[in-house]
Coordinates of C-alpha atoms in Angstrom, one line a residue:
Chain A
M1 CA -134.7 -92.1 -34.6
T2 CA -132.3 -94.4 -32.7
K3 CA -133.4 -97.1 -30.4
T4 CA -132.0 -95.2 -27.4
T5 CA -134.0 -92.1 -28.3
K6 CA -137.2 -94.1 -28.7
T7 CA -136.6 -95.7 -25.3
A8 CA -136.0 -92.3 -23.7
I9 CA -139.2 -90.9 -25.3
G10 CA -141.1 -93.9 -24.1
L11 CA -139.8 -93.4 -20.6
L12 CA -140.8 -89.7 -20.6
A13 CA -144.3 -90.6 -21.8
L14 CA -144.6 -93.2 -19.0
Y15 CA -143.3 -90.6 -16.5
A16 CA -145.9 -88.1 -17.7
A17 CA -148.6 -90.7 -17.3
I18 CA -147.8 -91.2 -13.6
P19 CA -150.2 -89.1 -11.4
G20 CA -148.7 -86.0 -9.9
A21 CA -149.0 -87.1 -6.3
V22 CA -147.3 -90.5 -6.9
R23 CA -144.6 -88.7 -8.8
A24 CA -144.0 -86.2 -6.0
Q25 CA -143.8 -89.1 -3.5
A26 CA -141.2 -90.8 -5.7
D27 CA -139.2 -87.6 -5.9
D28 CA -139.3 -87.2 -2.1
D29 CA -138.1 -90.8 -1.8
E30 CA -135.1 -89.9 -3.8
L31 CA -134.3 -87.0 -1.5
L32 CA -134.9 -89.0 1.7
L33 CA -133.0 -91.9 3.1
A34 CA -136.0 -92.5 5.3
P35 CA -139.0 -92.1 3.0
A36 CA -142.5 -90.6 3.6
A37 CA -143.4 -87.0 3.3
E38 CA -145.3 -85.1 6.1
S39 CA -148.5 -84.8 4.2
A40 CA -148.7 -88.4 2.8
M41 CA -150.4 -91.3 4.5
S42 CA -147.9 -93.8 5.7
L43 CA -147.7 -96.9 7.8
K44 CA -144.5 -97.7 9.6
F45 CA -143.7 -100.9 11.5
S46 CA -141.3 -100.9 14.4
G47 CA -141.1 -102.4 17.8
F48 CA -138.9 -103.9 20.5
A49 CA -138.0 -107.2 22.0
D50 CA -135.8 -108.6 24.7
L51 CA -134.2 -111.8 25.8
E52 CA -133.6 -112.3 29.5
W53 CA -131.7 -114.8 31.6
A54 CA -132.2 -114.7 35.4
R55 CA -130.9 -116.8 38.2
F56 CA -132.6 -116.7 41.6
F57 CA -130.5 -117.7 44.6
T58 CA -133.2 -119.5 46.7
N59 CA -131.0 -122.3 48.0
G60 CA -133.7 -124.7 46.9
D61 CA -136.1 -123.3 49.5
P62 CA -139.5 -124.7 48.5
R63 CA -141.3 -121.8 50.0
W64 CA -140.4 -119.6 47.1
K65 CA -142.3 -121.9 44.8
G66 CA -145.7 -120.7 44.0
R67 CA -144.7 -117.1 44.7
G68 CA -143.6 -116.3 41.2
I69 CA -140.0 -117.1 41.8
P70 CA -138.6 -119.6 39.2
E71 CA -136.7 -122.5 40.6
N72 CA -134.4 -122.8 37.7
S73 CA -132.6 -120.2 35.6
A74 CA -134.0 -119.9 32.1
F75 CA -133.7 -117.8 29.0
S76 CA -136.9 -116.1 28.0
V77 CA -138.1 -113.8 25.3
G78 CA -139.9 -111.4 27.7
N79 CA -141.2 -108.8 25.4
L80 CA -142.0 -109.0 21.7
N81 CA -143.9 -105.8 20.9
L82 CA -144.8 -104.7 17.4
Y83 CA -145.8 -101.1 16.7
M84 CA -147.9 -100.1 13.7
D85 CA -147.6 -96.4 13.4
G86 CA -150.0 -94.9 10.9
R87 CA -149.7 -91.3 9.7
L88 CA -153.2 -90.9 8.3
D89 CA -152.9 -87.2 7.4
K90 CA -151.0 -84.1 8.5
N91 CA -152.9 -84.0 11.8
W92 CA -154.2 -87.6 12.2
R93 CA -152.1 -90.4 13.6
S94 CA -152.8 -93.9 14.8
L95 CA -150.6 -96.2 16.9
I96 CA -151.3 -99.8 17.5
E97 CA -148.9 -101.7 19.8
I98 CA -149.4 -105.4 20.3
R99 CA -147.3 -107.8 22.4
F100 CA -146.9 -111.4 21.4
T101 CA -146.7 -113.7 24.4
Y102 CA -146.3 -117.4 25.1
L103 CA -149.3 -117.2 27.4
P104 CA -151.7 -118.7 28.3
A105 CA -149.7 -121.8 27.3
G106 CA -151.4 -123.8 30.0
V107 CA -150.2 -121.6 32.9
A108 CA -152.6 -121.9 35.8
L109 CA -154.1 -118.8 37.5
Q110 CA -152.0 -117.3 40.1
G111 CA -152.9 -118.4 43.6
Q112 CA -153.8 -122.0 42.6
S113 CA -151.8 -124.7 44.3
D114 CA -149.0 -126.6 42.8
P115 CA -149.8 -130.2 43.3
L116 CA -146.6 -131.5 41.8
S117 CA -144.3 -128.9 43.4
T118 CA -142.8 -128.3 40.0
G119 CA -142.1 -124.6 40.4
T120 CA -144.1 -121.4 40.1
G121 CA -147.4 -123.0 39.3
F122 CA -148.7 -125.9 37.5
Y123 CA -149.1 -126.4 33.8
T124 CA -151.4 -128.2 31.5
D125 CA -150.3 -129.7 28.2
T126 CA -151.0 -127.0 25.6
Q127 CA -149.3 -128.8 22.7
T128 CA -151.5 -129.3 19.7
Y129 CA -150.9 -130.2 16.1
D130 CA -149.9 -127.2 14.0
Y131 CA -152.5 -126.7 11.4
A132 CA -149.9 -125.0 9.2
Q133 CA -147.1 -127.5 9.4
L134 CA -147.8 -131.1 8.8
R135 CA -146.4 -133.4 11.6
A136 CA -145.3 -130.4 13.6
K137 CA -146.7 -129.3 16.9
T138 CA -147.3 -125.9 18.3
Q139 CA -148.5 -124.4 21.6
W140 CA -151.2 -122.0 22.5
G141 CA -150.1 -118.4 22.6
G142 CA -151.7 -115.0 22.9
I143 CA -151.6 -111.4 21.8
V144 CA -152.0 -108.5 24.2
I145 CA -153.2 -105.2 23.0
E146 CA -150.9 -102.7 24.7
R147 CA -152.0 -99.6 22.8
A148 CA -154.5 -98.9 20.1
W149 CA -155.4 -95.3 19.6
L150 CA -156.2 -92.6 17.1
E151 CA -155.3 -89.0 17.7
Y152 CA -156.0 -85.7 16.1
R153 CA -153.6 -82.9 16.6
L154 CA -155.1 -79.4 16.7
H155 CA -152.1 -77.6 18.0
Q156 CA -149.0 -78.2 20.1
V157 CA -151.1 -77.3 23.1
L158 CA -154.0 -79.7 22.2
T159 CA -154.1 -83.2 20.8
L160 CA -157.1 -85.4 21.3
R161 CA -156.4 -89.1 21.6
A162 CA -159.0 -91.9 21.7
G163 CA -158.6 -95.6 22.3
H164 CA -156.4 -97.8 24.5
F165 CA -153.5 -95.8 25.8
L166 CA -150.8 -96.1 28.4
T167 CA -151.7 -94.1 31.5
P168 CA -149.5 -91.0 31.3
Y169 CA -147.8 -91.1 34.8
G170 CA -144.3 -90.8 35.9
I171 CA -141.2 -91.8 34.0
W172 CA -141.2 -95.6 33.8
N173 CA -144.6 -96.1 32.4
V174 CA -144.0 -93.6 29.7
D175 CA -140.6 -94.9 28.8
H176 CA -142.3 -98.3 28.6
G177 CA -140.0 -100.3 26.5
S178 CA -137.0 -102.4 27.6
P179 CA -134.5 -100.7 25.2
T180 CA -135.4 -97.4 26.8
I181 CA -135.6 -98.1 30.5
I182 CA -132.3 -98.4 32.3
D183 CA -132.9 -101.3 34.7
I184 CA -134.1 -104.8 33.7
A185 CA -137.1 -105.2 36.1
P186 CA -139.7 -102.5 36.8
P187 CA -139.7 -101.1 40.3
F188 CA -142.3 -102.4 42.8
V189 CA -144.4 -99.3 42.4
I190 CA -144.8 -99.9 38.7
G191 CA -145.1 -103.7 38.8
Q192 CA -147.8 -103.5 41.6
E193 CA -149.7 -100.9 39.5
L194 CA -150.3 -98.2 42.1
F195 CA -151.6 -96.4 39.0
P196 CA -153.5 -98.3 36.3
R197 CA -151.0 -99.2 33.6
S198 CA -153.2 -98.5 30.7
Q199 CA -156.8 -97.4 30.1
V200 CA -159.4 -97.3 27.4
G201 CA -161.0 -93.9 26.8
L202 CA -160.1 -90.4 25.9
E203 CA -156.9 -88.4 26.5
L204 CA -156.1 -84.8 25.9
Y205 CA -152.5 -83.6 26.0
G206 CA -150.3 -80.8 24.9
S207 CA -147.5 -78.6 25.9
V208 CA -146.4 -75.0 25.8
F209 CA -143.0 -73.5 25.8
L210 CA -142.2 -70.9 28.4
G211 CA -139.4 -69.0 26.8
S212 CA -136.8 -71.1 25.0
R213 CA -135.6 -73.2 28.0
A214 CA -138.8 -74.4 29.7
R215 CA -141.7 -76.5 28.6
L216 CA -144.9 -77.0 30.5
G217 CA -147.1 -79.9 29.5
Y218 CA -150.3 -81.7 30.6
H219 CA -152.4 -84.8 30.0
A220 CA -156.0 -85.3 31.0
T221 CA -157.8 -88.6 30.8
V222 CA -161.2 -90.1 31.1
S223 CA -161.7 -93.8 30.7
N224 CA -163.5 -97.0 31.8
G225 CA -161.0 -97.0 34.7
R226 CA -158.6 -99.6 35.8
I227 CA -158.7 -102.6 33.5
G228 CA -158.0 -105.1 36.3
H229 CA -158.8 -108.7 35.7
N230 CA -161.7 -108.3 33.3
P231 CA -161.5 -107.5 29.6
A232 CA -160.6 -103.9 28.6
Y233 CA -163.9 -103.5 26.8
V234 CA -166.1 -103.8 29.9
D235 CA -166.8 -101.4 32.7
L236 CA -168.7 -103.2 35.4
D237 CA -169.6 -100.2 37.4
S238 CA -170.3 -97.5 34.8
K239 CA -168.2 -95.0 36.7
Y240 CA -165.5 -93.4 34.8
G241 CA -161.8 -93.1 35.8
W242 CA -160.4 -89.5 35.7
G243 CA -156.7 -88.7 35.6
G244 CA -154.2 -86.1 34.7
R245 CA -150.6 -85.1 34.6
F246 CA -148.5 -82.0 34.6
F247 CA -144.9 -81.9 33.7
L248 CA -142.2 -79.2 33.5
E249 CA -139.0 -79.6 31.5
L250 CA -136.3 -77.1 32.3
G251 CA -133.1 -76.5 30.4
L252 CA -130.6 -75.4 33.1
G253 CA -127.7 -74.6 30.8
A254 CA -124.5 -75.8 32.3
A255 CA -126.5 -77.4 35.1
G256 CA -128.1 -79.9 32.7
E257 CA -131.8 -80.6 32.2
L258 CA -134.5 -81.2 34.8
K259 CA -137.9 -82.8 34.4
L260 CA -140.5 -82.7 37.1
G261 CA -144.0 -84.2 37.0
Y262 CA -147.1 -84.7 39.0
S263 CA -149.8 -87.3 38.1
T264 CA -153.1 -88.3 39.6
Y265 CA -155.9 -90.8 38.9
G266 CA -159.2 -91.5 40.6
G267 CA -161.9 -94.0 39.8
R268 CA -163.9 -97.0 40.8
N269 CA -162.7 -100.5 39.9
T270 CA -164.9 -103.5 39.8
D271 CA -163.7 -107.0 39.0
R272 CA -165.8 -110.1 38.6
H273 CA -164.7 -113.6 38.7
Q274 CA -166.7 -116.8 38.1
G275 CA -165.8 -120.2 39.2
L276 CA -167.2 -123.3 40.9
E277 CA -167.7 -124.2 44.5
V278 CA -168.4 -127.5 46.2
V279 CA -171.3 -127.2 48.6
A280 CA -173.1 -129.9 50.6
A281 CA -176.6 -130.7 49.3
P282 CA -179.1 -133.4 50.2
V283 CA -179.6 -136.0 47.5
N284 CA -182.0 -138.8 48.3
G285 CA -181.7 -138.1 52.0
T286 CA -177.9 -138.1 51.9
E287 CA -175.6 -135.0 52.0
V288 CA -173.3 -135.0 49.1
G289 CA -171.0 -132.4 47.6
V290 CA -172.2 -130.8 44.5
L291 CA -170.6 -128.2 42.2
V292 CA -172.4 -124.8 42.1
P293 CA -171.5 -121.6 40.4
K294 CA -169.6 -119.0 42.5
T295 CA -169.4 -115.4 41.5
T296 CA -167.0 -113.1 43.3
T297 CA -167.2 -109.3 42.8
W298 CA -164.7 -106.8 44.1
T299 CA -165.4 -103.2 44.0
G300 CA -163.5 -100.2 45.4
D301 CA -162.6 -96.5 44.9
E302 CA -159.0 -95.5 44.5
W303 CA -157.2 -92.1 44.4
D304 CA -153.6 -92.2 43.2
Q305 CA -151.0 -89.5 43.2
A306 CA -147.4 -89.5 42.1
V307 CA -144.5 -87.2 41.7
D308 CA -141.4 -87.8 39.5
A309 CA -138.1 -86.0 38.9
K310 CA -135.3 -86.6 36.5
W311 CA -132.1 -84.7 36.3
E312 CA -129.5 -85.2 33.6
L313 CA -126.1 -83.5 33.6
G314 CA -123.6 -84.7 31.1
G315 CA -123.3 -88.4 31.7
L316 CA -125.1 -88.3 35.1
T317 CA -128.7 -89.4 35.4
L318 CA -130.7 -89.1 38.6
Q319 CA -134.3 -90.1 38.6
G320 CA -136.9 -90.9 41.2
E321 CA -140.7 -91.5 41.5
Y322 CA -142.9 -91.5 44.5
F323 CA -146.4 -93.0 44.5
E324 CA -149.3 -93.1 46.8
Q325 CA -152.6 -95.0 46.3
R326 CA -155.5 -94.6 48.7
L327 CA -158.3 -97.1 48.5
R328 CA -161.7 -97.0 50.2
D329 CA -165.2 -98.6 50.1
E330 CA -163.6 -101.8 49.0
Q331 CA -166.1 -104.6 49.1
R332 CA -165.9 -108.3 48.2
T333 CA -169.2 -110.0 47.5
V334 CA -169.5 -113.7 46.9
V335 CA -172.6 -115.3 45.5
I336 CA -172.7 -119.1 45.7
G337 CA -175.3 -120.9 43.7
S338 CA -177.9 -119.3 41.4
G339 CA -181.5 -118.3 41.4
A340 CA -183.6 -118.3 44.6
S341 CA -181.2 -120.6 46.4
A342 CA -178.2 -118.4 45.9
V343 CA -176.3 -117.4 49.1
T344 CA -174.7 -114.0 49.2
S345 CA -172.0 -112.9 51.6
S346 CA -170.2 -109.6 51.6
T347 CA -167.1 -108.3 53.4
R348 CA -165.8 -104.8 53.5
Q349 CA -162.2 -103.7 53.7
D350 CA -161.2 -100.7 55.9
P351 CA -159.7 -97.8 53.9
Y352 CA -156.0 -98.4 53.3
W353 CA -153.1 -97.1 51.3
R354 CA -150.1 -98.3 49.4
R355 CA -147.1 -96.1 48.8
G356 CA -143.6 -96.5 47.5
W357 CA -140.8 -94.9 45.7
Y358 CA -137.6 -95.7 43.9
G359 CA -134.4 -93.7 43.2
L360 CA -132.0 -94.4 40.4
V361 CA -128.6 -93.1 39.7
G362 CA -126.5 -93.9 36.7
Y363 CA -123.4 -92.5 35.0
R364 CA -122.7 -92.9 31.4
L365 CA -119.1 -93.7 30.7
P366 CA -117.4 -93.6 27.3
L367 CA -118.6 -96.4 24.8
A368 CA -122.1 -95.8 26.1
I369 CA -121.6 -97.9 29.2
M370 CA -123.7 -96.9 32.2
P371 CA -123.3 -98.4 35.7
F372 CA -126.4 -97.8 37.7
A373 CA -127.9 -98.3 41.1
V374 CA -131.5 -98.5 42.2
Y375 CA -133.0 -98.4 45.7
Q376 CA -136.7 -98.9 46.2
Y377 CA -139.4 -99.4 48.7
I378 CA -143.1 -100.2 48.9
S379 CA -145.5 -100.3 51.8
D380 CA -149.1 -101.2 52.5
S381 CA -151.2 -100.1 55.5
R382 CA -153.3 -103.3 55.6
A383 CA -152.7 -105.5 58.6
D384 CA -153.3 -108.6 56.5
W385 CA -150.0 -109.2 54.8
Q386 CA -151.1 -112.2 53.0
H387 CA -152.5 -110.0 50.2
D388 CA -149.2 -110.1 48.4
S389 CA -145.7 -111.3 49.0
T390 CA -144.1 -108.1 47.7
Q391 CA -145.6 -105.6 50.1
D392 CA -143.5 -103.7 52.6
A393 CA -140.5 -104.6 50.6
Y394 CA -137.1 -103.1 50.1
E395 CA -134.7 -103.7 47.3
W396 CA -131.4 -102.5 46.0
T397 CA -130.0 -103.3 42.6
L398 CA -126.6 -102.7 41.1
G399 CA -126.2 -103.1 37.4
V400 CA -124.6 -102.0 34.2
N401 CA -126.2 -101.0 31.0
W402 CA -124.3 -101.0 27.7
R403 CA -125.9 -99.4 24.7
V404 CA -123.8 -101.1 22.0
R405 CA -125.9 -99.5 19.3
P406 CA -128.5 -96.8 19.6
N407 CA -131.1 -99.6 19.3
V408 CA -129.4 -102.5 21.1
V409 CA -128.8 -102.6 24.8
L410 CA -127.0 -105.2 27.0
K411 CA -127.9 -105.2 30.7
A412 CA -126.7 -107.1 33.7
S413 CA -127.8 -106.5 37.3
Y414 CA -127.7 -108.1 40.8
S415 CA -130.6 -107.5 43.1
Y416 CA -131.2 -108.0 46.8
A417 CA -134.7 -107.7 48.3
W418 CA -136.0 -108.1 51.8
W419 CA -139.3 -107.9 53.7
P420 CA -138.7 -106.7 57.3
R421 CA -142.2 -107.1 58.6
T422 CA -142.8 -110.3 56.8
Q423 CA -139.7 -111.7 58.4
Q424 CA -141.5 -111.5 61.8
T425 CA -144.8 -113.1 60.8
L426 CA -144.8 -115.1 57.7
E427 CA -142.8 -117.4 55.6
N428 CA -140.1 -116.4 53.1
K429 CA -138.1 -114.7 55.7
D430 CA -134.9 -114.9 53.9
P431 CA -133.9 -112.1 51.6
L432 CA -134.1 -112.9 47.9
K433 CA -131.1 -112.4 45.7
W434 CA -130.9 -112.7 42.0
L435 CA -128.8 -112.1 39.0
A436 CA -130.4 -111.0 35.7
T437 CA -129.1 -110.3 32.2
Q438 CA -130.9 -108.9 29.3
V439 CA -130.4 -107.9 25.7
A440 CA -133.1 -105.6 24.4
W441 CA -133.4 -104.2 21.0
A442 CA -135.6 -101.8 19.1
F443 CA -136.3 -102.4 15.4
Chain B
M1 CA -89.5 -95.7 -6.7
R2 CA -87.7 -93.5 -4.2
T3 CA -88.6 -90.4 -6.2
I4 CA -92.3 -91.3 -6.2
L5 CA -92.2 -91.8 -2.5
K6 CA -90.5 -88.4 -2.0
V7 CA -93.1 -86.6 -4.2
A8 CA -95.9 -88.3 -2.3
L9 CA -94.4 -87.3 1.0
A10 CA -93.9 -83.7 -0.1
A11 CA -97.5 -83.5 -1.4
S12 CA -98.8 -84.9 1.9
L13 CA -96.8 -82.3 3.9
A14 CA -98.0 -79.5 1.6
L15 CA -101.6 -80.6 2.1
A16 CA -101.2 -80.8 5.8
A17 CA -99.5 -77.4 6.0
A18 CA -102.2 -75.7 3.9
P19 CA -104.8 -73.8 5.9
A20 CA -108.0 -75.8 6.4
V21 CA -111.0 -74.3 4.7
A22 CA -113.5 -73.4 7.4
E23 CA -117.2 -73.5 6.4
P24 CA -120.1 -72.4 8.5
I25 CA -123.1 -74.6 9.0
A26 CA -126.4 -72.9 8.2
V27 CA -129.8 -73.7 9.7
I28 CA -132.3 -73.3 6.9
V29 CA -136.1 -73.1 6.8
N30 CA -138.8 -72.7 4.1
K31 CA -139.0 -69.3 2.5
D32 CA -142.6 -68.9 3.6
N33 CA -141.7 -69.4 7.2
P34 CA -142.2 -66.1 8.9
R35 CA -139.4 -66.7 11.4
S36 CA -136.1 -65.2 10.5
G37 CA -134.3 -66.2 13.6
L38 CA -134.4 -68.8 16.4
T39 CA -132.5 -69.5 19.6
V40 CA -130.2 -72.6 19.8
Q41 CA -132.6 -73.9 22.4
E42 CA -135.5 -73.7 20.0
V43 CA -133.6 -75.5 17.3
R44 CA -132.6 -78.1 19.8
S45 CA -136.1 -78.8 20.9
M46 CA -137.2 -79.2 17.3
F47 CA -134.4 -81.7 16.5
L48 CA -135.2 -83.6 19.7
G49 CA -138.9 -83.8 18.8
R50 CA -140.1 -81.8 21.8
R51 CA -141.2 -78.7 19.8
T52 CA -143.4 -80.1 17.1
E53 CA -144.7 -77.1 15.4
W54 CA -144.0 -73.5 14.5
P55 CA -145.8 -70.6 16.3
D56 CA -148.3 -70.4 13.4
G57 CA -149.3 -74.0 13.9
T58 CA -147.4 -75.5 11.0
P59 CA -146.0 -78.9 11.9
A60 CA -142.2 -78.7 12.3
Q61 CA -140.4 -81.2 10.1
P62 CA -136.7 -81.5 11.0
F63 CA -134.4 -83.1 8.4
D64 CA -131.2 -84.9 9.5
L65 CA -128.3 -85.8 7.3
P66 CA -126.6 -89.1 6.8
P67 CA -124.1 -90.0 9.6
A68 CA -121.0 -89.3 7.6
A69 CA -122.3 -85.9 6.2
P70 CA -119.8 -83.1 6.7
G71 CA -120.7 -81.0 9.7
R72 CA -123.4 -83.3 11.1
A73 CA -121.5 -84.2 14.3
V74 CA -120.5 -80.6 14.8
F75 CA -124.1 -79.5 14.5
I76 CA -125.5 -82.2 16.8
E77 CA -122.9 -81.5 19.5
A78 CA -123.3 -77.7 19.3
V79 CA -127.1 -77.7 19.2
A80 CA -128.4 -80.9 20.8
G81 CA -125.5 -80.9 23.3
M82 CA -124.7 -84.6 22.8
K83 CA -122.7 -87.0 20.7
P84 CA -124.4 -88.2 17.5
E85 CA -124.8 -91.7 19.0
R86 CA -126.7 -90.3 22.0
F87 CA -128.8 -88.2 19.6
A88 CA -129.7 -91.4 17.7
E89 CA -130.6 -93.1 21.0
Q90 CA -132.9 -90.2 21.8
W91 CA -134.9 -90.9 18.6
V92 CA -135.0 -94.6 19.2
D93 CA -136.3 -93.9 22.7
Q94 CA -139.0 -91.6 21.3
Q95 CA -140.1 -94.3 19.0
V96 CA -140.3 -96.9 21.8
R97 CA -142.4 -94.5 23.9
G98 CA -144.8 -94.3 21.0
A99 CA -144.1 -90.7 20.1
G100 CA -143.1 -91.6 16.6
N101 CA -140.0 -90.6 14.8
A102 CA -140.5 -87.2 13.1
L103 CA -136.9 -86.9 12.1
K104 CA -136.4 -87.7 8.4
V105 CA -133.0 -88.2 7.0
A106 CA -132.2 -86.3 3.8
A107 CA -129.9 -88.1 1.4
S108 CA -127.5 -85.2 1.1
P109 CA -127.2 -81.5 2.0
G110 CA -128.6 -80.7 -1.5
A111 CA -131.5 -83.0 -0.9
A112 CA -132.1 -81.3 2.5
V113 CA -132.3 -77.9 0.8
K114 CA -134.8 -79.2 -1.7
L115 CA -136.9 -80.8 1.0
V116 CA -137.0 -77.6 3.1
A117 CA -137.9 -75.6 0.0
K118 CA -140.8 -78.0 -0.5
F119 CA -142.2 -78.3 3.1
R120 CA -143.4 -75.2 4.8
G121 CA -142.5 -76.6 8.2
G122 CA -139.1 -77.9 7.2
I123 CA -135.9 -77.2 9.0
A124 CA -132.5 -78.5 8.3
F125 CA -128.8 -77.8 8.7
V126 CA -126.4 -77.8 5.8
P127 CA -122.9 -76.5 5.0
L128 CA -123.4 -72.8 3.9
S129 CA -122.1 -73.7 0.4
A130 CA -125.1 -76.0 -0.2
V131 CA -127.6 -73.2 0.5
T132 CA -129.6 -72.0 -2.5
S133 CA -132.0 -69.1 -3.0
A134 CA -134.9 -71.6 -2.6
V135 CA -134.6 -71.5 1.2
K136 CA -134.0 -69.0 4.0
V137 CA -131.0 -69.1 6.3
L138 CA -131.9 -68.5 10.0
I139 CA -130.2 -66.1 12.4
L140 CA -129.3 -68.2 15.5
D141 CA -129.0 -66.4 18.8
G142 CA -128.8 -63.1 16.8
K143 CA -125.9 -64.2 14.6
L144 CA -125.7 -65.3 11.0
P145 CA -123.4 -68.1 9.9
G146 CA -119.8 -66.9 9.7
Q147 CA -120.4 -64.1 12.1
R148 CA -118.3 -64.0 15.2
G149 CA -120.4 -65.5 18.1
Y150 CA -122.4 -67.8 15.8
P151 CA -123.3 -70.7 18.1
I152 CA -122.4 -73.5 15.7
P153 CA -118.6 -74.0 15.1
E154 CA -117.5 -74.1 11.5
I155 CA -116.6 -77.3 9.7
R156 CA -112.8 -77.6 9.4

């Protein structure tokens, strides 16, 4: 027996000793450029990230400071999201998406004053020695759980999902990632969260084909409700949030493809914030200021509705979304002090609404270059416009989006926003203009 | 040297003048799949990840081919109605949305046939010459590959 023959027999014996399932997987891997068979358990890492550079033309107007408008242009890694997609079985799937951020990194809470007038807030020193690298320093940073769910698929018409999921509404919130969305910044109606961005609870979804050219789908959700300012794992009012969505996709042959959707959400949101308040108190016969705990609780019911439409014909994309949020029974309760000496005050907000929409048109040219334009609007029925600087706002954006690779997108845009009612009453009456660029990639 | 050039030129002209061999592209499924035919729209929705299972509930598993595989661009343009780059973008978008990427890439047409033969919900497209008796060729819009009116152009 030659040495070669002995080696071959040895290899065959070794092959025979490998369990059948492992061997089958290895055989599949030879057949596939992208491994993993449908029945095998697998874990896949992917994600997306983007780098942005923006320049706001504020003419050095100090009134923009403290309103979220950076004084200086800067590069920033905006999103760095990692997906862990686990195929647990033929019917079980898990998705965990986490976003790595630079926050808190010493950023003060929004609304606090800026004693040094340094820009959009004030910062505390967050540098500390890096326990992993001698003589090096590092900064605080955080991780945001964007999604974490497990789903069981019974049929194309019924999948049950449990966990932390993105609220299934409209187009933008579902598209979600910077490589997929066309513009750089989300529209007001998305940024202002007229619907909750994500929820923790249960979701049912599915779709059915109506003939070969139409698909009708649905989502139904029940959750803790809007996550708001408190952690996602608490529900301060024990009232669930209920929501749903219907969508219809139509293949129109030579007229392209049309998608229509209707979404709704209703629920109570309760937020609680604790801080300190200086109150006057007699000490040895003299009134002095002392710090006492202050608890502020907001609660209110909301009912949100939205419609969306997207039409694609060749290189042309037209899409729009309209949102309306109605709020009632909104109450703000402040408790200053504790125990028997606590002082409670309560104010009630009249029912009000917020509504807005955007329209986007883009045309894909050769080399995957897409010029686009966006026009958007948001309004609020409250008389008190100090609630937020971006209410009753209009904006148009012109931009270009170049998908240099299927997973790499370069974007540039110029935006112009104005606040007609604010111009008459409050500060910041000048329109805001800015230039933004972004490279976004999926991996 | 001049003779060699003349021979090379003549050979090139002869090759260019020869009729191109046209080959149909077959859409194949597992032999246990009860369907014998589909519409192009149904195949499209499977290859775009919208139709995720067969009528009997078996998960659909579409298999793509490597970018340079013969007939791939023809299939994608005829069935998905888009260029291969746009088709790739669709799947990147699906992944970013969190819908996962169900599309697997077979290493070759032969590998695609073996995979479809193995997975009950498998569906792939291959040049007709790569088809073996281990899989079933689908009728598309009522036509078999090679028949007049078959919705996918032949590879030339």
